């Protein structure tokens, strides 16, 4: 998912765009472009970072496997391709290797090439970048709700922040249920 699209969705939810432009006849017409200041864009990017970190740490961790070389029984976190938040396993030749987490890395029983499976911190958001969730477990809507909530918190709009945060948490909870059960919650229907 494109970060720019998530930011645009959040801006629309919050009605931050200039919204209308005057035509030659003096009538108002909707404006296609979203006009944001550099400060607003930076704040929105920080909000995207915060929401991505929240989702990755508490709901849908980003997991990868990398081949690394242990020297003197050590793997240092600074040498990992991505900043690890948790290590699930270390394997050598298909067999699990015991490891102990230390403040600066992992202490292993042995040296050589190993496969490390770990959760990692999302990359810093850029306007032309993409999110790390490619499998649609986390939708654009969830991210836009979270960004809207964080933007309102930063802007001191407490009532709006509470509303968007509730929508964000509810949408996340539905995504967790859908992911856990393998099926989605049926849509609400209104009956006459």
JSON list of C-alpha atoms in Angstrom, two decimals:
[
{"chain": "A", "resi": 1, "resn": "UNK", "atom": "CA", "xyz": [0.00, 0.00, 0.00]},
{"chain": "A", "resi": 2, "resn": "UNK", "atom": "CA", "xyz": [1.26, 3.43, -0.88]},
{"chain": "A", "resi": 3, "resn": "UNK", "atom": "CA", "xyz": [1.95, 5.71, 2.07]},
{"chain": "A", "resi": 4, "resn": "UNK", "atom": "CA", "xyz": [0.87, 8.71, 0.01]},
{"chain": "A", "resi": 5, "resn": "UNK", "atom": "CA", "xyz": [-2.57, 7.09, -0.46]},
{"chain": "A", "resi": 6, "resn": "UNK", "atom": "CA", "xyz": [-2.88, 6.44, 3.29]},
{"chain": "A", "resi": 7, "resn": "UNK", "atom": "CA", "xyz": [-2.00, 10.07, 3.99]},
{"chain": "A", "resi": 8, "resn": "UNK", "atom": "CA", "xyz": [-4.56, 11.24, 1.40]},
{"chain": "A", "resi": 9, "resn": "UNK", "atom": "CA", "xyz": [-7.23, 9.03, 2.98]},
{"chain": "A", "resi": 10, "resn": "UNK", "atom": "CA", "xyz": [-6.47, 10.43, 6.45]},
{"chain": "A", "resi": 11, "resn": "UNK", "atom": "CA", "xyz": [-6.59, 14.00, 5.09]},
{"chain": "A", "resi": 12, "resn": "UNK", "atom": "CA", "xyz": [-10.01, 13.30, 3.56]},
{"chain": "A", "resi": 13, "resn": "UNK", "atom": "CA", "xyz": [-11.26, 11.79, 6.82]},
{"chain": "A", "resi": 14, "resn": "UNK", "atom": "CA", "xyz": [-10.12, 14.89, 8.71]},
{"chain": "A", "resi": 15, "resn": "UNK", "atom": "CA", "xyz": [-11.23, 17.40, 6.06]},
{"chain": "A", "resi": 16, "resn": "UNK", "atom": "CA", "xyz": [-7.76, 18.96, 6.06]},
{"chain": "A", "resi": 17, "resn": "UNK", "atom": "CA", "xyz": [-7.64, 19.78, 2.34]},
{"chain": "A", "resi": 18, "resn": "UNK", "atom": "CA", "xyz": [-8.55, 23.20, 1.06]},
{"chain": "A", "resi": 19, "resn": "UNK", "atom": "CA", "xyz": [-11.60, 21.38, -0.23]},
{"chain": "A", "resi": 20, "resn": "UNK", "atom": "CA", "xyz": [-13.10, 23.93, -2.58]},
{"chain": "A", "resi": 21, "resn": "UNK", "atom": "CA", "xyz": [-11.84, 26.32, -5.19]},
{"chain": "A", "resi": 22, "resn": "UNK", "atom": "CA", "xyz": [-13.76, 29.20, -6.74]},
{"chain": "A", "resi": 23, "resn": "UNK", "atom": "CA", "xyz": [-14.61, 28.95, -10.44]},
{"chain": "A", "resi": 24, "resn": "UNK", "atom": "CA", "xyz": [-14.63, 31.88, -12.85]},
{"chain": "A", "resi": 25, "resn": "UNK", "atom": "CA", "xyz": [-18.39, 32.26, -12.34]},
{"chain": "A", "resi": 26, "resn": "UNK", "atom": "CA", "xyz": [-17.90, 32.66, -8.59]},
{"chain": "A", "resi": 27, "resn": "UNK", "atom": "CA", "xyz": [-19.27, 29.20, -7.79]},
{"chain": "A", "resi": 28, "resn": "UNK", "atom": "CA", "xyz": [-17.39, 26.74, -5.67]},
{"chain": "A", "resi": 29, "resn": "UNK", "atom": "CA", "xyz": [-16.07, 23.51, -7.09]},
{"chain": "A", "resi": 30, "resn": "UNK", "atom": "CA", "xyz": [-14.30, 20.64, -5.36]},
{"chain": "A", "resi": 31, "resn": "UNK", "atom": "CA", "xyz": [-10.54, 20.81, -5.50]},
{"chain": "A", "resi": 32, "resn": "UNK", "atom": "CA", "xyz": [-8.76, 17.68, -6.71]},
{"chain": "A", "resi": 33, "resn": "UNK", "atom": "CA", "xyz": [-5.36, 18.30, -5.15]},
{"chain": "A", "resi": 34, "resn": "UNK", "atom": "CA", "xyz": [-4.81, 18.11, -1.44]},
{"chain": "A", "resi": 35, "resn": "UNK", "atom": "CA", "xyz": [-2.89, 21.22, -0.42]},
{"chain": "A", "resi": 36, "resn": "UNK", "atom": "CA", "xyz": [-0.83, 20.54, 2.71]},
{"chain": "A", "resi": 37, "resn": "UNK", "atom": "CA", "xyz": [2.03, 22.49, 4.17]},
{"chain": "A", "resi": 38, "resn": "UNK", "atom": "CA", "xyz": [5.41, 20.82, 4.62]},
{"chain": "A", "resi": 39, "resn": "UNK", "atom": "CA", "xyz": [4.78, 20.81, 8.37]},
{"chain": "A", "resi": 40, "resn": "UNK", "atom": "CA", "xyz": [1.49, 18.96, 7.93]},
{"chain": "A", "resi": 41, "resn": "UNK", "atom": "CA", "xyz": [3.14, 16.40, 5.62]},
{"chain": "A", "resi": 42, "resn": "UNK", "atom": "CA", "xyz": [5.94, 15.80, 8.15]},
{"chain": "A", "resi": 43, "resn": "UNK", "atom": "CA", "xyz": [3.39, 15.38, 10.94]},
{"chain": "A", "resi": 44, "resn": "UNK", "atom": "CA", "xyz": [1.36, 12.95, 8.84]},
{"chain": "A", "resi": 45, "resn": "UNK", "atom": "CA", "xyz": [4.50, 10.91, 8.07]},
{"chain": "A", "resi": 46, "resn": "UNK", "atom": "CA", "xyz": [5.31, 10.77, 11.81]},
{"chain": "A", "resi": 47, "resn": "UNK", "atom": "CA", "xyz": [1.74, 9.61, 12.42]},
{"chain": "A", "resi": 48, "resn": "UNK", "atom": "CA", "xyz": [2.17, 6.87, 9.78]},
{"chain": "A", "resi": 49, "resn": "UNK", "atom": "CA", "xyz": [5.40, 5.78, 11.53]},
{"chain": "A", "resi": 50, "resn": "UNK", "atom": "CA", "xyz": [3.70, 5.66, 14.92]},
{"chain": "A", "resi": 51, "resn": "UNK", "atom": "CA", "xyz": [0.71, 3.67, 13.64]},
{"chain": "A", "resi": 52, "resn": "UNK", "atom": "CA", "xyz": [2.94, 1.21, 11.73]},
{"chain": "A", "resi": 53, "resn": "UNK", "atom": "CA", "xyz": [5.06, 0.67, 14.86]},
{"chain": "A", "resi": 54, "resn": "UNK", "atom": "CA", "xyz": [1.91, 0.14, 16.94]},
{"chain": "A", "resi": 55, "resn": "UNK", "atom": "CA", "xyz": [0.48, -2.44, 14.54]},
{"chain": "A", "resi": 56, "resn": "UNK", "atom": "CA", "xyz": [3.82, -4.24, 14.06]},
{"chain": "A", "resi": 57, "resn": "UNK", "atom": "CA", "xyz": [4.52, -4.47, 17.77]},
{"chain": "A", "resi": 58, "resn": "UNK", "atom": "CA", "xyz": [1.06, -5.37, 19.10]},
{"chain": "A", "resi": 59, "resn": "UNK", "atom": "CA", "xyz": [-1.08, -6.84, 16.31]},
{"chain": "A", "resi": 60, "resn": "UNK", "atom": "CA", "xyz": [0.59, -8.02, 13.10]},
{"chain": "A", "resi": 61, "resn": "UNK", "atom": "CA", "xyz": [4.36, -8.38, 13.51]},
{"chain": "A", "resi": 62, "resn": "UNK", "atom": "CA", "xyz": [6.56, -8.09, 10.46]},
{"chain": "A", "resi": 63, "resn": "UNK", "atom": "CA", "xyz": [8.64, -11.28, 10.28]},
{"chain": "A", "resi": 64, "resn": "UNK", "atom": "CA", "xyz": [11.53, -12.24, 8.06]},
{"chain": "A", "resi": 65, "resn": "UNK", "atom": "CA", "xyz": [14.37, -14.77, 7.85]},
{"chain": "A", "resi": 66, "resn": "UNK", "atom": "CA", "xyz": [17.96, -13.87, 7.06]},
{"chain": "A", "resi": 67, "resn": "UNK", "atom": "CA", "xyz": [21.09, -15.91, 6.66]},
{"chain": "A", "resi": 68, "resn": "UNK", "atom": "CA", "xyz": [23.84, -14.53, 8.89]},
{"chain": "A", "resi": 69, "resn": "UNK", "atom": "CA", "xyz": [27.27, -15.62, 10.04]},
{"chain": "A", "resi": 70, "resn": "UNK", "atom": "CA", "xyz": [27.95, -16.07, 13.74]},
{"chain": "A", "resi": 71, "resn": "UNK", "atom": "CA", "xyz": [31.49, -15.25, 14.85]},
{"chain": "A", "resi": 72, "resn": "UNK", "atom": "CA", "xyz": [32.75, -16.19, 18.31]},
{"chain": "A", "resi": 73, "resn": "UNK", "atom": "CA", "xyz": [29.22, -17.39, 19.08]},
{"chain": "A", "resi": 74, "resn": "UNK", "atom": "CA", "xyz": [27.74, -13.91, 18.59]},
{"chain": "A", "resi": 75, "resn": "UNK", "atom": "CA", "xyz": [25.29, -12.15, 16.28]},
{"chain": "A", "resi": 76, "resn": "UNK", "atom": "CA", "xyz": [25.05, -8.39, 16.82]},
{"chain": "A", "resi": 77, "resn": "UNK", "atom": "CA", "xyz": [21.75, -6.56, 16.27]},
{"chain": "A", "resi": 78, "resn": "UNK", "atom": "CA", "xyz": [23.59, -3.79, 14.40]},
{"chain": "A", "resi": 79, "resn": "UNK", "atom": "CA", "xyz": [24.51, -6.38, 11.73]},
{"chain": "A", "resi": 80, "resn": "UNK", "atom": "CA", "xyz": [20.91, -7.43, 11.05]},
{"chain": "A", "resi": 81, "resn": "UNK", "atom": "CA", "xyz": [19.47, -6.13, 7.75]},
{"chain": "A", "resi": 82, "resn": "UNK", "atom": "CA", "xyz": [16.42, -4.79, 9.66]},
{"chain": "A", "resi": 83, "resn": "UNK", "atom": "CA", "xyz": [16.17, -3.65, 13.30]},
{"chain": "A", "resi": 84, "resn": "UNK", "atom": "CA", "xyz": [14.91, -6.72, 15.20]},
{"chain": "A", "resi": 85, "resn": "UNK", "atom": "CA", "xyz": [12.24, -6.40, 17.88]},
{"chain": "A", "resi": 86, "resn": "UNK", "atom": "CA", "xyz": [12.04, -10.11, 18.76]},
{"chain": "A", "resi": 87, "resn": "UNK", "atom": "CA", "xyz": [13.89, -13.25, 17.68]},
{"chain": "A", "resi": 88, "resn": "UNK", "atom": "CA", "xyz": [11.77, -16.35, 17.08]},
{"chain": "A", "resi": 89, "resn": "UNK", "atom": "CA", "xyz": [14.39, -18.91, 16.13]},
{"chain": "A", "resi": 90, "resn": "UNK", "atom": "CA", "xyz": [17.93, -19.60, 14.99]},
{"chain": "A", "resi": 91, "resn": "UNK", "atom": "CA", "xyz": [18.62, -22.63, 12.80]},
{"chain": "A", "resi": 92, "resn": "UNK", "atom": "CA", "xyz": [21.80, -24.21, 11.47]},
{"chain": "A", "resi": 93, "resn": "UNK", "atom": "CA", "xyz": [21.59, -26.97, 8.86]},
{"chain": "A", "resi": 94, "resn": "UNK", "atom": "CA", "xyz": [17.83, -27.21, 9.51]},
{"chain": "A", "resi": 95, "resn": "UNK", "atom": "CA", "xyz": [18.24, -27.79, 13.26]},
{"chain": "A", "resi": 96, "resn": "UNK", "atom": "CA", "xyz": [17.38, -25.33, 15.99]},
{"chain": "A", "resi": 97, "resn": "UNK", "atom": "CA", "xyz": [20.29, -23.63, 17.71]},
{"chain": "A", "resi": 98, "resn": "UNK", "atom": "CA", "xyz": [20.02, -22.48, 21.32]},
{"chain": "A", "resi": 99, "resn": "UNK", "atom": "CA", "xyz": [20.50, -18.76, 21.76]},
{"chain": "A", "resi": 100, "resn": "UNK", "atom": "CA", "xyz": [20.41, -16.19, 24.54]},
{"chain": "A", "resi": 101, "resn": "UNK", "atom": "CA", "xyz": [19.31, -12.65, 23.91]},
{"chain": "A", "resi": 102, "resn": "UNK", "atom": "CA", "xyz": [21.70, -10.00, 25.18]},
{"chain": "A", "resi": 103, "resn": "UNK", "atom": "CA", "xyz": [21.46, -6.21, 25.13]},
{"chain": "A", "resi": 104, "resn": "UNK", "atom": "CA", "xyz": [23.50, -5.93, 21.91]},
{"chain": "A", "resi": 105, "resn": "UNK", "atom": "CA", "xyz": [22.71, -9.19, 20.12]},
{"chain": "A", "resi": 106, "resn": "UNK", "atom": "CA", "xyz": [22.47, -12.94, 20.44]},
{"chain": "A", "resi": 107, "resn": "UNK", "atom": "CA", "xyz": [24.82, -15.41, 22.11]},
{"chain": "A", "resi": 108, "resn": "UNK", "atom": "CA", "xyz": [24.82, -18.76, 20.29]},
{"chain": "A", "resi": 109, "resn": "UNK", "atom": "CA", "xyz": [26.24, -22.20, 20.88]},
{"chain": "A", "resi": 110, "resn": "UNK", "atom": "CA", "xyz": [28.67, -22.24, 17.94]},
{"chain": "A", "resi": 111, "resn": "UNK", "atom": "CA", "xyz": [29.82, -20.32, 14.87]},
{"chain": "A", "resi": 112, "resn": "UNK", "atom": "CA", "xyz": [29.08, -20.35, 11.16]},
{"chain": "A", "resi": 113, "resn": "UNK", "atom": "CA", "xyz": [26.12, -19.63, 8.90]},
{"chain": "A", "resi": 114, "resn": "UNK", "atom": "CA", "xyz": [22.72, -19.63, 10.55]},
{"chain": "A", "resi": 115, "resn": "UNK", "atom": "CA", "xyz": [19.16, -18.71, 9.55]},
{"chain": "A", "resi": 116, "resn": "UNK", "atom": "CA", "xyz": [17.56, -16.23, 11.93]},
{"chain": "A", "resi": 117, "resn": "UNK", "atom": "CA", "xyz": [13.80, -15.71, 11.99]},
{"chain": "A", "resi": 118, "resn": "UNK", "atom": "CA", "xyz": [12.84, -12.44, 13.68]},
{"chain": "A", "resi": 119, "resn": "UNK", "atom": "CA", "xyz": [10.25, -9.70, 13.91]},
{"chain": "A", "resi": 120, "resn": "UNK", "atom": "CA", "xyz": [11.47, -6.28, 12.84]},
{"chain": "A", "resi": 121, "resn": "UNK", "atom": "CA", "xyz": [10.64, -2.62, 13.17]},
{"chain": "A", "resi": 122, "resn": "UNK", "atom": "CA", "xyz": [8.96, -1.04, 10.12]},
{"chain": "A", "resi": 123, "resn": "UNK", "atom": "CA", "xyz": [11.11, 1.27, 8.01]},
{"chain": "A", "resi": 124, "resn": "UNK", "atom": "CA", "xyz": [10.63, 5.00, 8.42]},
{"chain": "A", "resi": 125, "resn": "UNK", "atom": "CA", "xyz": [7.75, 6.21, 6.27]},
{"chain": "A", "resi": 126, "resn": "UNK", "atom": "CA", "xyz": [8.41, 8.32, 3.19]},
{"chain": "A", "resi": 127, "resn": "UNK", "atom": "CA", "xyz": [5.76, 9.98, 1.09]},
{"chain": "A", "resi": 128, "resn": "UNK", "atom": "CA", "xyz": [6.64, 7.90, -1.99]},
{"chain": "A", "resi": 129, "resn": "UNK", "atom": "CA", "xyz": [7.17, 4.67, 0.00]},
{"chain": "A", "resi": 130, "resn": "UNK", "atom": "CA", "xyz": [4.99, 1.68, 0.72]},
{"chain": "A", "resi": 131, "resn": "UNK", "atom": "CA", "xyz": [3.90, -0.09, 3.88]},
{"chain": "A", "resi": 132, "resn": "UNK", "atom": "CA", "xyz": [5.44, -3.43, 4.78]},
{"chain": "A", "resi": 133, "resn": "UNK", "atom": "CA", "xyz": [2.15, -5.37, 4.87]},
{"chain": "A", "resi": 134, "resn": "UNK", "atom": "CA", "xyz": [1.67, -6.81, 1.40]},
{"chain": "A", "resi": 135, "resn": "UNK", "atom": "CA", "xyz": [-0.79, -9.57, 2.31]},
{"chain": "A", "resi": 136, "resn": "UNK", "atom": "CA", "xyz": [-3.71, -7.22, 3.09]},
{"chain": "A", "resi": 137, "resn": "UNK", "atom": "CA", "xyz": [-4.01, -8.27, 6.74]},
{"chain": "A", "resi": 138, "resn": "UNK", "atom": "CA", "xyz": [-3.70, -4.55, 7.50]},
{"chain": "A", "resi": 139, "resn": "UNK", "atom": "CA", "xyz": [-5.90, -2.46, 5.22]},
{"chain": "A", "resi": 140, "resn": "UNK", "atom": "CA", "xyz": [-5.48, 1.14, 4.04]},
{"chain": "A", "resi": 141, "resn": "UNK", "atom": "CA", "xyz": [-8.58, 2.02, 6.02]},
{"chain": "A", "resi": 142, "resn": "UNK", "atom": "CA", "xyz": [-7.09, 0.76, 9.29]},
{"chain": "A", "resi": 143, "resn": "UNK", "atom": "CA", "xyz": [-3.93, 2.76, 8.69]},
{"chain": "A", "resi": 144, "resn": "UNK", "atom": "CA", "xyz": [-5.88, 5.89, 7.67]},
{"chain": "A", "resi": 145, "resn": "UNK", "atom": "CA", "xyz": [-8.00, 5.68, 10.85]},
{"chain": "A", "resi": 146, "resn": "UNK", "atom": "CA", "xyz": [-4.85, 5.34, 12.96]},
{"chain": "A", "resi": 147, "resn": "UNK", "atom": "CA", "xyz": [-3.15, 8.26, 11.20]},
{"chain": "A", "resi": 148, "resn": "UNK", "atom": "CA", "xyz": [-6.27, 10.40, 11.67]},
{"chain": "A", "resi": 149, "resn": "UNK", "atom": "CA", "xyz": [-6.32, 9.57, 15.40]},
{"chain": "A", "resi": 150, "resn": "UNK", "atom": "CA", "xyz": [-2.62, 10.36, 15.86]},
{"chain": "A", "resi": 151, "resn": "UNK", "atom": "CA", "xyz": [-2.95, 13.60, 13.89]},
{"chain": "A", "resi": 152, "resn": "UNK", "atom": "CA", "xyz": [-5.83, 14.71, 16.14]},
{"chain": "A", "resi": 153, "resn": "UNK", "atom": "CA", "xyz": [-3.83, 13.86, 19.26]},
{"chain": "A", "resi": 154, "resn": "UNK", "atom": "CA", "xyz": [-0.89, 15.93, 17.99]},
{"chain": "A", "resi": 155, "resn": "UNK", "atom": "CA", "xyz": [-3.22, 18.80, 17.06]},
{"chain": "A", "resi": 156, "resn": "UNK", "atom": "CA", "xyz": [-4.91, 18.76, 20.48]},
{"chain": "A", "resi": 157, "resn": "UNK", "atom": "CA", "xyz": [-8.31, 17.73, 19.09]},
{"chain": "A", "resi": 158, "resn": "UNK", "atom": "CA", "xyz": [-9.19, 15.39, 21.94]},
{"chain": "A", "resi": 159, "resn": "UNK", "atom": "CA", "xyz": [-12.81, 14.58, 21.02]},
{"chain": "A", "resi": 160, "resn": "UNK", "atom": "CA", "xyz": [-11.89, 13.85, 17.39]},
{"chain": "A", "resi": 161, "resn": "UNK", "atom": "CA", "xyz": [-8.84, 11.85, 18.51]},
{"chain": "A", "resi": 162, "resn": "UNK", "atom": "CA", "xyz": [-11.02, 9.68, 20.72]},
{"chain": "A", "resi": 163, "resn": "UNK", "atom": "CA", "xyz": [-13.49, 9.02, 17.89]},
{"chain": "A", "resi": 164, "resn": "UNK", "atom": "CA", "xyz": [-10.79, 8.11, 15.31]},
{"chain": "A", "resi": 165, "resn": "UNK", "atom": "CA", "xyz": [-8.88, 6.01, 17.85]},
{"chain": "A", "resi": 166, "resn": "UNK", "atom": "CA", "xyz": [-12.04, 4.00, 18.57]},
{"chain": "A", "resi": 167, "resn": "UNK", "atom": "CA", "xyz": [-12.58, 3.41, 14.85]},
{"chain": "A", "resi": 168, "resn": "UNK", "atom": "CA", "xyz": [-8.92, 2.44, 14.48]},
{"chain": "A", "resi": 169, "resn": "UNK", "atom": "CA", "xyz": [-8.98, -0.02, 17.40]},
{"chain": "A", "resi": 170, "resn": "UNK", "atom": "CA", "xyz": [-12.33, -1.51, 16.29]},
{"chain": "A", "resi": 171, "resn": "UNK", "atom": "CA", "xyz": [-11.06, -2.01, 12.72]},
{"chain": "A", "resi": 172, "resn": "UNK", "atom": "CA", "xyz": [-7.86, -3.59, 14.05]},
{"chain": "A", "resi": 173, "resn": "UNK", "atom": "CA", "xyz": [-9.86, -5.92, 16.27]},
{"chain": "A", "resi": 174, "resn": "UNK", "atom": "CA", "xyz": [-11.97, -7.03, 13.30]},
{"chain": "A", "resi": 175, "resn": "UNK", "atom": "CA", "xyz": [-8.77, -7.66, 11.30]},
{"chain": "A", "resi": 176, "resn": "UNK", "atom": "CA", "xyz": [-7.34, -9.76, 14.15]},
{"chain": "A", "resi": 177, "resn": "UNK", "atom": "CA", "xyz": [-10.54, -11.81, 14.35]},
{"chain": "A", "resi": 178, "resn": "UNK", "atom": "CA", "xyz": [-10.58, -12.29, 10.57]},
{"chain": "A", "resi": 179, "resn": "UNK", "atom": "CA", "xyz": [-6.91, -13.32, 10.56]},
{"chain": "A", "resi": 180, "resn": "UNK", "atom": "CA", "xyz": [-7.34, -15.68, 13.53]},
{"chain": "A", "resi": 181, "resn": "UNK", "atom": "CA", "xyz": [-10.48, -17.40, 12.28]},
{"chain": "A", "resi": 182, "resn": "UNK", "atom": "CA", "xyz": [-9.71, -17.29, 8.59]},
{"chain": "A", "resi": 183, "resn": "UNK", "atom": "CA", "xyz": [-13.05, -15.69, 7.79]},
{"chain": "A", "resi": 184, "resn": "UNK", "atom": "CA", "xyz": [-14.44, -12.21, 7.99]},
{"chain": "A", "resi": 185, "resn": "UNK", "atom": "CA", "xyz": [-17.18, -10.83, 10.21]},
{"chain": "A", "resi": 186, "resn": "UNK", "atom": "CA", "xyz": [-20.45, -10.56, 8.28]},
{"chain": "A", "resi": 187, "resn": "UNK", "atom": "CA", "xyz": [-21.34, -7.01, 7.25]},
{"chain": "A", "resi": 188, "resn": "UNK", "atom": "CA", "xyz": [-23.99, -5.18, 9.25]},
{"chain": "A", "resi": 189, "resn": "UNK", "atom": "CA", "xyz": [-27.38, -4.97, 7.64]},
{"chain": "A", "resi": 190, "resn": "UNK", "atom": "CA", "xyz": [-30.23, -2.63, 8.34]},
{"chain": "A", "resi": 191, "resn": "UNK", "atom": "CA", "xyz": [-33.71, -4.06, 8.19]},
{"chain": "A", "resi": 192, "resn": "UNK", "atom": "CA", "xyz": [-36.94, -2.15, 7.75]}
]
